[in-house]
Amino acid sequence: MCGIVGYIGRQPAKKILIDGLRELEYRGYDSAGIAILQDSGFSTFKALGKLINLEKKSTSFETKGFSVGIGHTRWATHGKPTELNAHPHMGENSYVVHNGIIENYQELKNELQSDGVTFISQTDTEVIVHLFEHYLKNALEAFDAFKMMLSRIEGAFAILLVTTTKKNQIFFAKSGSPMILGINSEDEKFFGSSDAALIGKCENVIYLEDGDYGYLDEKDILLYNKDDKRQHLTFTSLPTSKLSAQKEGFRFFMEKEIYEQHDVISDTLIGRLSDEKIIFDELDDNFLDGINDITFSSCGTSYHSALTASYLFERYAKIKTSVEFASEFRYRSPLLNSSTLFVVISQSGETADTLETLKMAKDAGLKTLVICNVDNSSMVRLADYTILARAGIEKGVASTKAFATQVVVLWMLSLYIASKRKSLDTKEIAKEIKILREVPSKTIVNDELHERIHRLSKRYLHGHGFFFIGRDVFFPLALEGALKLKEISYLHAEGYPSGEMKHGPIALADPELFTIALLPKNMLYDKSKSNVEELSARDATICAISPVNFDKADDFIQISNTQHYMLEFFEMMVVVQLLSMEISIRLGNDVDMPRNLAKSVTVE
Ligand code: F6R
């Protein structure tokens, strides 16, 4: 998740920019850069890895007197983490930093390239600066060129741009990605993509609205809204707590991470979908050579992603899969066969048990792939192939957005393999891709839903246990729902296949047994419904989550009516995450740091 800072004033700009970026480190990043403009021209520094590398590269540089500067921390989405792909991106006389996605960048890039413009990075961002300079060359004023550029780009963005044509100005725009403008009594002006970057530097801020754009210099700020109307400047005072600023208005990191799932899933998808094809630049033509089956190995939530994948892979790619708990696999003398693709799934890339199984597979000569959220982690360094989940740094111990992005990657991978093995035709793949594009919107949390879950949660603070039940991919989702609840509420919860309840657990049914029933319309609805009715008949307390009203339930959470079970999967995922969180909050637990748990389990 990228971070942006900007500064205009007379203090040493390098320190201000890097300090601001340091406050955004919690968002995760793999490279960073700054561009500072003084009378003498631009000074630019970029470095891979941590900010200390950027500091080392710029040790001998200092500004004297007035300067303008922009800075950025980048979490790779479009193009690998390299210095060339790090921001700020350069034109002939200008630099830009950008958060978000320029959806029509390829079309703009083609247009600029045919005009003779050379691109040096793989990013979508670079089109912004070239497009701006293209209009500037047509003898427009810098601000007019900036506006022309804005009128051409589509997608989500927060942008800062500086140019030698106007050495004392910063141009800015916001649409979909956050951007805050701050001032202090010394006439200094700041930008940040989050409060955290501004606390301690300025007291008064404007939270820019979508469609806002403009420019500022030492004296003035010109702010326009989406209708091109000049805005009166209304400042609010900045919060003072850095920790709460990092939570961006949410009570817990877990809550923030649930809410940002639609954004990070968009990042997971970007560049990987065409109308009829899944694109994984990370995989080569030999990837599936000699492969007959797949073994997944992982722990905890990542195990649930693997289990979900096994349904999708067998359904779409028609390839045999097995799913292993890494902690079991490593000690049970498994038979390893070189025709097996060995896939480890891990948010952190450091989980000791999963890492060990990856080593075992490598030693046995198997082809290996890791699906991971952390670039340069131990697993990423070891595996033959890596696909990054792109969830951004996950701080809440209970995993949410990492799970969501893992499942999206695995669903895409099942389609990628299906196309290579020709188990689905182009039309069928195109249909699934259309559905994949709808996933981000299905994970947006609406206030009404959250409020309903909050109200319901007070009825689920006791009882002698919870069963989350579902069929097909909703069984791993049930496991995940139960795990979330256990981790942060400390209440006993189990995930179970709906059809298995009658083989034993139904003996527990009474009003104090809470059943969270996942009832998708598009996957085995009648079968699942009968299973829930069996429980209802025995007086278990039922909370049903479904698009279809269900009169045997004590409580009902309605999700939207869609045409695909995976869209129901992602909507229900958000519901079970929020339900666990609300129960935990009511019980007064520490949602982000539940007892006895650690974010990365590097011991066996
Ligand atoms: C649950 C959770 C854990 C992890 C497990 C594996 O919310 O976070 O169950 O999923 O420890 O961790 P990774 O995915 O980092 O290998």
Coordinates of C-alpha atoms in Angstrom, one line a residue, residues 1-6 17 20-33 70-75 87-88 97-100 158 160 178-179 191-194 197 248:
M1 CA 0.0 0.0 0.0
C2 CA 1.7 3.1 -1.2
G3 CA 2.3 6.3 0.8
I4 CA 2.6 9.9 -0.4
V5 CA 4.2 13.0 1.1
G6 CA 4.8 16.5 -0.2
L17 CA 9.9 14.0 3.4
G20 CA 6.8 11.7 6.7
L21 CA 7.4 8.5 4.8
R22 CA 8.6 6.8 8.0
E23 CA 5.2 7.5 9.6
L24 CA 3.6 5.7 6.6
E25 CA 5.8 2.6 7.0
Y26 CA 3.0 0.8 8.7
R27 CA 1.3 0.6 5.3
G28 CA 4.1 -1.6 4.0
Y29 CA 6.4 -0.8 1.0
D30 CA 9.2 -2.3 -0.9
S31 CA 10.9 0.8 -2.3
A32 CA 10.9 4.5 -1.7
G33 CA 11.9 7.8 -3.4
I70 CA 7.5 15.0 -3.1
G71 CA 8.1 11.5 -1.7
H72 CA 6.6 8.1 -2.0
T73 CA 6.8 4.6 -0.5
R74 CA 5.8 1.9 -3.1
W75 CA 4.2 -1.5 -2.5
H87 CA 8.3 6.7 -7.6
P88 CA 8.8 9.6 -8.2
V97 CA 4.1 10.5 -7.3
H98 CA 0.9 8.6 -7.4
N99 CA -1.2 6.2 -5.3
G100 CA -4.0 4.2 -6.9
A158 CA -3.9 10.7 -5.5
L160 CA 1.5 15.2 -6.6
P178 CA -6.7 9.5 0.1
M179 CA -4.8 12.8 0.2
F191 CA 0.8 16.7 1.8
G192 CA 0.2 13.2 3.1
S193 CA -1.8 10.1 2.1
S194 CA -2.7 9.7 5.8
A197 CA 2.5 11.6 7.9
E248 CA -7.3 5.9 9.7

